PDB file of C-alpha atoms in Angstrom:
ATOM      1  CA  MET M 456     -45.376 -14.871 192.393  1.00  0.00           C
ATOM      2  CA  THR M 457     -48.331 -15.026 194.770  1.00  0.00           C
ATOM      3  CA  LYS M 458     -51.923 -14.818 193.731  1.00  0.00           C
ATOM      4  CA  LYS M 459     -54.151 -12.265 195.400  1.00  0.00           C
ATOM      5  CA  LYS M 460     -57.206 -13.739 196.980  1.00  0.00           C
ATOM      6  CA  ALA M 461     -60.407 -12.335 195.485  1.00  0.00           C
ATOM      7  CA  PRO M 462     -62.630 -10.554 197.984  1.00  0.00           C
ATOM      8  CA  SER M 463     -65.566 -12.570 199.243  1.00  0.00           C
ATOM      9  CA  ASN M 464     -69.111 -11.769 198.200  1.00  0.00           C
ATOM     10  CA  GLU M 465     -69.730 -10.486 201.719  1.00  0.00           C
ATOM     11  CA  ALA M 466     -66.755  -8.126 201.507  1.00  0.00           C
ATOM     12  CA  LEU M 467     -67.904  -6.811 198.142  1.00  0.00           C
ATOM     13  CA  ALA M 468     -71.444  -6.294 199.463  1.00  0.00           C
ATOM     14  CA  LEU M 469     -70.103  -4.469 202.500  1.00  0.00           C
ATOM     15  CA  GLU M 470     -67.963  -2.236 200.279  1.00  0.00           C
ATOM     16  CA  ARG M 471     -71.133  -1.357 198.354  1.00  0.00           C
ATOM     17  CA  VAL M 472     -72.877  -0.370 201.611  1.00  0.00           C
ATOM     18  CA  VAL M 473     -69.926   1.771 202.686  1.00  0.00           C
ATOM     19  CA  SER M 474     -69.729   3.478 199.301  1.00  0.00           C
ATOM     20  CA  ALA M 475     -73.458   4.202 199.361  1.00  0.00           C
ATOM     21  CA  ALA M 476     -73.238   5.582 202.902  1.00  0.00           C
ATOM     22  CA  ARG M 477     -70.429   7.913 201.842  1.00  0.00           C
ATOM     23  CA  GLU M 478     -72.520   9.186 198.923  1.00  0.00           C
ATOM     24  CA  VAL M 479     -75.490   9.809 201.239  1.00  0.00           C
ATOM     25  CA  TYR M 480     -73.191  11.758 203.548  1.00  0.00           C
ATOM     26  CA  ALA M 481     -71.795  13.842 200.681  1.00  0.00           C
ATOM     27  CA  ALA M 482     -75.260  14.572 199.275  1.00  0.00           C
ATOM     28  CA  SER M 483     -76.571  15.417 202.732  1.00  0.00           C
ATOM     29  CA  THR M 484     -73.667  17.770 203.398  1.00  0.00           C
ATOM     30  CA  ALA M 485     -74.359  19.557 200.113  1.00  0.00           C
ATOM     31  CA  LEU M 486     -78.005  19.998 201.101  1.00  0.00           C
ATOM     32  CA  GLU M 487     -77.146  21.235 204.607  1.00  0.00           C
ATOM     33  CA  ALA M 488     -75.073  24.032 203.118  1.00  0.00           C
ATOM     34  CA  HIS M 489     -78.285  25.627 201.860  1.00  0.00           C
ATOM     35  CA  PHE M 490     -79.836  25.829 205.284  1.00  0.00           C
ATOM     36  CA  GLY M 491     -76.836  27.513 206.889  1.00  0.00           C
ATOM     37  CA  GLU M 492     -76.895  30.510 204.605  1.00  0.00           C
ATOM     38  CA  GLU M 493     -78.706  33.617 205.752  1.00  0.00           C
ATOM     39  CA  GLY M 494     -82.151  33.430 204.279  1.00  0.00           C
ATOM     40  CA  GLY M 495     -81.136  30.158 202.753  1.00  0.00           C
ATOM     41  CA  ARG M 496     -81.913  29.113 199.246  1.00  0.00           C
ATOM     42  CA  HIS M 497     -83.771  26.102 198.037  1.00  0.00           C
ATOM     43  CA  PRO M 498     -81.607  23.221 196.885  1.00  0.00           C
ATOM     44  CA  SER M 499     -81.703  22.507 193.180  1.00  0.00           C
ATOM     45  CA  SER M 500     -83.660  19.616 191.746  1.00  0.00           C
ATOM     46  CA  LEU M 501     -80.355  17.973 190.865  1.00  0.00           C
ATOM     47  CA  GLU M 502     -79.132  18.145 194.473  1.00  0.00           C
ATOM     48  CA  LEU M 503     -82.399  16.698 195.757  1.00  0.00           C
ATOM     49  CA  ALA M 504     -82.319  13.964 193.119  1.00  0.00           C
ATOM     50  CA  ARG M 505     -78.714  13.114 194.070  1.00  0.00           C
ATOM     51  CA  PHE M 506     -79.733  12.737 197.702  1.00  0.00           C
ATOM     52  CA  ALA M 507     -82.780  10.617 196.833  1.00  0.00           C
ATOM     53  CA  ALA M 508     -80.727   8.366 194.552  1.00  0.00           C
ATOM     54  CA  ALA M 509     -78.033   7.990 197.209  1.00  0.00           C
ATOM     55  CA  MET M 510     -80.609   7.014 199.821  1.00  0.00           C
ATOM     56  CA  GLN M 511     -82.167   4.467 197.479  1.00  0.00           C
ATOM     57  CA  GLU M 512     -78.777   2.929 196.691  1.00  0.00           C
ATOM     58  CA  LEU M 513     -78.024   2.688 200.411  1.00  0.00           C
ATOM     59  CA  ARG M 514     -81.340   0.921 201.020  1.00  0.00           C
ATOM     60  CA  ASP M 515     -80.703  -1.461 198.132  1.00  0.00           C
ATOM     61  CA  ALA M 516     -77.120  -2.154 199.219  1.00  0.00           C
ATOM     62  CA  ARG M 517     -78.138  -2.846 202.811  1.00  0.00           C
ATOM     63  CA  GLU M 518     -80.933  -5.145 201.678  1.00  0.00           C
ATOM     64  CA  ALA M 519     -78.587  -7.056 199.370  1.00  0.00           C
ATOM     65  CA  PHE M 520     -76.030  -7.388 202.156  1.00  0.00           C
ATOM     66  CA  ASP M 521     -78.670  -8.626 204.609  1.00  0.00           C
ATOM     67  CA  VAL M 522     -79.907 -11.199 202.115  1.00  0.00           C
ATOM     68  CA  LEU M 523     -76.377 -12.392 201.410  1.00  0.00           C
ATOM     69  CA  VAL M 524     -75.510 -12.738 205.079  1.00  0.00           C
ATOM     70  CA  SER M 525     -78.802 -14.333 206.133  1.00  0.00           C
ATOM     71  CA  GLY M 526     -78.986 -16.675 203.154  1.00  0.00           C
ATOM     72  CA  ASN M 527     -82.698 -15.941 202.752  1.00  0.00           C
ATOM     73  CA  PRO M 528     -84.040 -14.628 199.464  1.00  0.00           C
ATOM     74  CA  ALA M 529     -85.313 -11.058 199.497  1.00  0.00           C
ATOM     75  CA  PRO M 530     -89.072 -10.615 199.762  1.00  0.00           C
ATOM     76  CA  ARG M 531     -90.704  -9.359 196.580  1.00  0.00           C
ATOM     77  CA  ARG M 532     -92.102  -5.850 196.716  1.00  0.00           C
TER      78      ARG M 532
END
């Protein structure tokens, strides 16, 4: 029986970035649907919050990936 090799930290960080980017795309697509309708309607607070949370996760994931790849600690905000 062969052992599966565990994904590297870089691979896991990249998967996080990809997942976050997909969520941003999905949230963005949901928001765009409102602007295509005649007269349009305002997106709900939940839809806007989903988009904002997705964008924040993408920023955080990209920053974590950059730190991991560069080997430099992240600057404190």
